[in-house]
């Protein structure tokens, strides 16, 4: 890209300049030609208040452009209305291009061509349009990439939610199964009755107690009857047993 940057010293600039300013302008021009752009800018800034002309702003724009201060260069070029408009717009186009503002760069080159049909300006305009196209394609690609990334992120989030729900459902199912098992175990223990030594189910404590009393009464009654029989000498059927013979009934034996 051609960069046509010229120091301009117009009549208005010379008329406004005093002897001191004129010497400063001359020194700034020499510094510019010697590629001492920082020194040139400092000298011009020093007389900016006393010599506020379009030419001075244009020359300051050139020094800032050479220093790589493109935003400052754009500011000075925009204030330099009144100089060669084709050249001013051309340098503005270069400054916008370097600053990454390709839209403004295209506009400035197109504006410059209105004043002068210049092949270098056309080449720079073509380069600016190509850069603008690539920038738009990159923005679109980045946007699509971001959208794809967001879609992937959403899919991952949905999958995570689904997995978490599945784990939660499984945990709830396992807890319910465990709870049902505990309830069933408690029910079995409640329904199960204790057994006695013979393996039979025992009744309630009151029934066991009642049964023991009945047995005790029976034993007492049996003892009482035995004593009564002994006192009354109740006869019993007796047999004498011989070898190989059936025992004979005793003569003293009496029937019941």
GROMACS .gro file of C-alpha atoms in nm:
model
  256
    1UNK     CA    1   0.000   0.000   0.000
    2UNK     CA    2   0.144   0.333  -0.104
    3UNK     CA    3   0.164   0.593   0.171
    4UNK     CA    4   0.192   0.942   0.026
    5UNK     CA    5   0.269   1.166   0.322
    6UNK     CA    6   0.402   1.511   0.247
    7UNK     CA    7   0.483   1.806   0.465
    8UNK     CA    8   0.277   2.099   0.343
    9UNK     CA    9   0.362   2.462   0.400
   10UNK     CA   10   0.081   2.675   0.265
   11UNK     CA   11   0.061   3.050   0.236
   12UNK     CA   12  -0.177   3.077   0.532
   13UNK     CA   13   0.069   2.890   0.749
   14UNK     CA   14   0.354   3.119   0.653
   15UNK     CA   15   0.142   3.431   0.701
   16UNK     CA   16   0.044   3.324   1.053
   17UNK     CA   17   0.397   3.229   1.145
   18UNK     CA   18   0.624   3.479   1.312
   19UNK     CA   19   1.000   3.469   1.280
   20UNK     CA   20   1.027   3.225   1.571
   21UNK     CA   21   0.746   3.003   1.440
   22UNK     CA   22   0.897   3.006   1.091
   23UNK     CA   23   1.228   2.879   1.227
   24UNK     CA   24   1.042   2.612   1.426
   25UNK     CA   25   0.851   2.501   1.117
   26UNK     CA   26   1.174   2.482   0.919
   27UNK     CA   27   1.337   2.274   1.196
   28UNK     CA   28   1.033   2.045   1.212
   29UNK     CA   29   1.051   1.991   0.835
   30UNK     CA   30   1.419   1.901   0.854
   31UNK     CA   31   1.352   1.658   1.142
   32UNK     CA   32   1.074   1.497   0.938
   33UNK     CA   33   1.301   1.452   0.636
   34UNK     CA   34   1.564   1.301   0.868
   35UNK     CA   35   1.295   1.057   0.991
   36UNK     CA   36   1.308   1.209   1.337
   37UNK     CA   37   0.931   1.204   1.359
   38UNK     CA   38   0.908   1.240   1.735
   39UNK     CA   39   1.121   1.556   1.726
   40UNK     CA   40   0.919   1.695   1.436
   41UNK     CA   41   0.590   1.636   1.621
   42UNK     CA   42   0.723   1.801   1.937
   43UNK     CA   43   0.831   2.112   1.746
   44UNK     CA   44   0.496   2.144   1.569
   45UNK     CA   45   0.299   2.091   1.890
   46UNK     CA   46   0.500   2.378   2.041
   47UNK     CA   47   0.360   2.631   1.793
   48UNK     CA   48   0.013   2.483   1.763
   49UNK     CA   49  -0.156   2.757   1.967
   50UNK     CA   50   0.011   3.046   1.789
   51UNK     CA   51  -0.016   2.891   1.442
   52UNK     CA   52  -0.344   2.697   1.440
   53UNK     CA   53  -0.374   2.630   1.066
   54UNK     CA   54  -0.493   2.342   0.848
   55UNK     CA   55  -0.141   2.294   0.714
   56UNK     CA   56   0.003   2.256   1.066
   57UNK     CA   57  -0.263   1.997   1.159
   58UNK     CA   58  -0.196   1.812   0.835
   59UNK     CA   59   0.180   1.805   0.901
   60UNK     CA   60   0.119   1.689   1.258
   61UNK     CA   61  -0.100   1.412   1.116
   62UNK     CA   62   0.193   1.303   0.898
   63UNK     CA   63   0.437   1.290   1.191
   64UNK     CA   64   0.194   1.093   1.409
   65UNK     CA   65   0.126   0.851   1.125
   66UNK     CA   66   0.499   0.790   1.085
   67UNK     CA   67   0.529   0.735   1.462
   68UNK     CA   68   0.249   0.476   1.447
   69UNK     CA   69   0.006   0.691   1.646
   70UNK     CA   70  -0.281   0.634   1.403
   71UNK     CA   71  -0.562   0.766   1.621
   72UNK     CA   72  -0.378   1.095   1.673
   73UNK     CA   73  -0.303   1.110   1.301
   74UNK     CA   74  -0.674   1.064   1.221
   75UNK     CA   75  -0.763   1.341   1.467
   76UNK     CA   76  -0.517   1.584   1.305
   77UNK     CA   77  -0.619   1.496   0.947
   78UNK     CA   78  -0.986   1.550   1.031
   79UNK     CA   79  -0.895   1.898   1.161
   80UNK     CA   80  -0.691   1.981   0.850
   81UNK     CA   81  -0.980   2.072   0.620
   82UNK     CA   82  -0.871   2.323   0.359
   83UNK     CA   83  -0.558   2.148   0.232
   84UNK     CA   84  -0.553   1.930  -0.081
   85UNK     CA   85  -0.869   1.725  -0.018
   86UNK     CA   86  -0.766   1.431  -0.237
   87UNK     CA   87  -0.439   1.403  -0.042
   88UNK     CA   88  -0.604   1.454   0.298
   89UNK     CA   89  -0.864   1.183   0.232
   90UNK     CA   90  -0.595   0.955   0.095
   91UNK     CA   91  -0.388   0.986   0.414
   92UNK     CA   92  -0.703   0.944   0.622
   93UNK     CA   93  -0.775   0.620   0.433
   94UNK     CA   94  -0.424   0.493   0.513
   95UNK     CA   95  -0.459   0.587   0.881
   96UNK     CA   96  -0.798   0.417   0.915
   97UNK     CA   97  -0.658   0.108   0.743
   98UNK     CA   98  -0.364   0.089   0.985
   99UNK     CA   99  -0.601   0.138   1.277
  100UNK     CA  100  -0.815  -0.158   1.163
  101UNK     CA  101  -1.121   0.048   1.068
  102UNK     CA  102  -1.165  -0.085   0.714
  103UNK     CA  103  -1.512   0.065   0.667
  104UNK     CA  104  -1.379   0.416   0.724
  105UNK     CA  105  -1.074   0.338   0.513
  106UNK     CA  106  -1.291   0.242   0.214
  107UNK     CA  107  -1.500   0.557   0.258
  108UNK     CA  108  -1.192   0.782   0.270
  109UNK     CA  109  -1.034   0.628  -0.042
  110UNK     CA  110  -1.363   0.658  -0.229
  111UNK     CA  111  -1.387   1.022  -0.122
  112UNK     CA  112  -1.031   1.085  -0.240
  113UNK     CA  113  -1.112   0.943  -0.585
  114UNK     CA  114  -1.390   1.198  -0.622
  115UNK     CA  115  -1.125   1.470  -0.632
  116UNK     CA  116  -0.854   1.284  -0.819
  117UNK     CA  117  -0.846   0.965  -1.025
  118UNK     CA  118  -0.528   0.820  -0.879
  119UNK     CA  119  -0.408   0.458  -0.944
  120UNK     CA  120  -0.245   0.432  -0.600
  121UNK     CA  121  -0.571   0.533  -0.435
  122UNK     CA  122  -0.754   0.269  -0.640
  123UNK     CA  123  -0.506   0.001  -0.532
  124UNK     CA  124  -0.542   0.102  -0.169
  125UNK     CA  125  -0.921   0.102  -0.203
  126UNK     CA  126  -0.908  -0.253  -0.340
  127UNK     CA  127  -0.686  -0.364  -0.051
  128UNK     CA  128  -0.921  -0.200   0.201
  129UNK     CA  129  -1.226  -0.374   0.051
  130UNK     CA  130  -1.049  -0.710   0.061
  131UNK     CA  131  -0.950  -0.656   0.425
  132UNK     CA  132  -1.309  -0.557   0.508
  133UNK     CA  133  -1.441  -0.872   0.339
  134UNK     CA  134  -1.203  -1.095   0.534
  135UNK     CA  135  -1.295  -0.920   0.857
  136UNK     CA  136  -1.666  -0.979   0.795
  137UNK     CA  137  -1.602  -1.345   0.711
  138UNK     CA  138  -1.401  -1.385   1.029
  139UNK     CA  139  -1.674  -1.221   1.235
  140UNK     CA  140  -1.932  -1.452   1.079
  141UNK     CA  141  -1.710  -1.754   1.141
  142UNK     CA  142  -1.654  -1.650   1.501
  143UNK     CA  143  -2.026  -1.594   1.544
  144UNK     CA  144  -2.105  -1.936   1.400
  145UNK     CA  145  -1.833  -2.086   1.616
  146UNK     CA  146  -1.977  -1.920   1.924
  147UNK     CA  147  -2.324  -2.043   1.833
  148UNK     CA  148  -2.192  -2.394   1.783
  149UNK     CA  149  -2.007  -2.369   2.111
  150UNK     CA  150  -2.324  -2.252   2.283
  151UNK     CA  151  -2.519  -2.539   2.127
  152UNK     CA  152  -2.256  -2.787   2.246
  153UNK     CA  153  -2.262  -2.632   2.589
  154UNK     CA  154  -2.642  -2.660   2.599
  155UNK     CA  155  -2.623  -3.024   2.489
  156UNK     CA  156  -2.367  -3.096   2.761
  157UNK     CA  157  -2.583  -2.921   3.020
  158UNK     CA  158  -2.892  -3.116   2.907
  159UNK     CA  159  -2.695  -3.442   2.921
  160UNK     CA  160  -2.569  -3.358   3.269
  161UNK     CA  161  -2.922  -3.280   3.387
  162UNK     CA  162  -3.044  -3.608   3.239
  163UNK     CA  163  -2.763  -3.805   3.405
  164UNK     CA  164  -2.824  -3.631   3.738
  165UNK     CA  165  -3.196  -3.709   3.717
  166UNK     CA  166  -3.119  -4.070   3.635
  167UNK     CA  167  -2.888  -4.096   3.936
  168UNK     CA  168  -3.148  -3.931   4.159
  169UNK     CA  169  -3.423  -4.164   4.037
  170UNK     CA  170  -3.195  -4.463   4.095
  171UNK     CA  171  -3.114  -4.344   4.446
  172UNK     CA  172  -3.482  -4.287   4.528
  173UNK     CA  173  -3.567  -4.632   4.393
  174UNK     CA  174  -3.292  -4.792   4.600
  175UNK     CA  175  -3.402  -4.603   4.912
  176UNK     CA  176  -3.763  -4.713   4.858
  177UNK     CA  177  -3.654  -5.072   4.809
  178UNK     CA  178  -3.451  -5.058   5.129
  179UNK     CA  179  -3.741  -4.899   5.319
  180UNK     CA  180  -3.987  -5.166   5.195
  181UNK     CA  181  -3.746  -5.438   5.298
  182UNK     CA  182  -3.714  -5.292   5.648
  183UNK     CA  183  -4.093  -5.265   5.681
  184UNK     CA  184  -4.135  -5.626   5.568
  185UNK     CA  185  -3.872  -5.740   5.818
  186UNK     CA  186  -4.046  -5.553   6.099
  187UNK     CA  187  -4.379  -5.707   6.000
  188UNK     CA  188  -4.230  -6.060   6.003
  189UNK     CA  189  -4.086  -6.004   6.349
  190UNK     CA  190  -4.420  -5.875   6.473
  191UNK     CA  191  -4.615  -6.173   6.333
  192UNK     CA  192  -4.366  -6.431   6.461
  193UNK     CA  193  -4.464  -6.591   6.800
  194UNK     CA  194  -4.220  -6.750   7.049
  195UNK     CA  195  -4.216  -7.132   7.071
  196UNK     CA  196  -4.183  -7.363   7.373
  197UNK     CA  197  -3.936  -7.648   7.415
  198UNK     CA  198  -4.155  -7.881   7.209
  199UNK     CA  199  -4.144  -7.640   6.915
  200UNK     CA  200  -4.505  -7.532   6.957
  201UNK     CA  201  -4.605  -7.173   6.954
  202UNK     CA  202  -4.674  -7.038   7.296
  203UNK     CA  203  -4.971  -6.826   7.371
  204UNK     CA  204  -4.977  -6.497   7.542
  205UNK     CA  205  -4.818  -6.463   7.890
  206UNK     CA  206  -5.165  -6.464   8.050
  207UNK     CA  207  -5.253  -6.791   7.873
  208UNK     CA  208  -4.926  -6.950   7.983
  209UNK     CA  209  -4.991  -6.839   8.336
  210UNK     CA  210  -5.347  -6.977   8.327
  211UNK     CA  211  -5.227  -7.309   8.187
  212UNK     CA  212  -4.972  -7.346   8.465
  213UNK     CA  213  -5.241  -7.300   8.729
  214UNK     CA  214  -5.457  -7.568   8.570
  215UNK     CA  215  -5.169  -7.812   8.568
  216UNK     CA  216  -5.094  -7.729   8.927
  217UNK     CA  217  -5.456  -7.793   9.027
  218UNK     CA  218  -5.453  -8.124   8.843
  219UNK     CA  219  -5.139  -8.230   9.025
  220UNK     CA  220  -5.290  -8.134   9.360
  221UNK     CA  221  -5.611  -8.325   9.280
  222UNK     CA  222  -5.411  -8.629   9.175
  223UNK     CA  223  -5.214  -8.626   9.499
  224UNK     CA  224  -5.533  -8.592   9.700
  225UNK     CA  225  -5.688  -8.893   9.526
  226UNK     CA  226  -5.375  -9.101   9.582
  227UNK     CA  227  -5.382  -9.027   9.953
  228UNK     CA  228  -5.750  -9.115   9.969
  229UNK     CA  229  -5.688  -9.446   9.795
  230UNK     CA  230  -5.409  -9.531  10.032
  231UNK     CA  231  -5.624  -9.456  10.337
  232UNK     CA  232  -5.918  -9.665  10.208
  233UNK     CA  233  -5.687  -9.950  10.101
  234UNK     CA  234  -5.853  -9.976   9.770
  235UNK     CA  235  -5.768 -10.327   9.634
  236UNK     CA  236  -5.580 -10.366   9.314
  237UNK     CA  237  -5.579 -10.656   9.071
  238UNK     CA  238  -5.271 -10.865   9.143
  239UNK     CA  239  -5.125 -11.159   8.951
  240UNK     CA  240  -4.860 -11.407   9.052
  241UNK     CA  241  -4.618 -11.467   8.777
  242UNK     CA  242  -4.453 -11.808   8.732
  243UNK     CA  243  -4.194 -11.931   8.496
  244UNK     CA  244  -4.350 -11.973   8.158
  245UNK     CA  245  -4.696 -11.956   8.311
  246UNK     CA  246  -4.954 -11.692   8.325
  247UNK     CA  247  -4.993 -11.556   8.668
  248UNK     CA  248  -5.291 -11.677   8.869
  249UNK     CA  249  -5.526 -11.453   9.048
  250UNK     CA  250  -5.459 -11.436   9.421
  251UNK     CA  251  -5.724 -11.584   9.641
  252UNK     CA  252  -5.711 -11.282   9.861
  253UNK     CA  253  -5.760 -11.056   9.570
  254UNK     CA  254  -6.094 -10.897   9.555
  255UNK     CA  255  -6.260 -10.743   9.257
  256UNK     CA  256  -6.288 -10.368   9.224
   0.00000   0.00000   0.00000
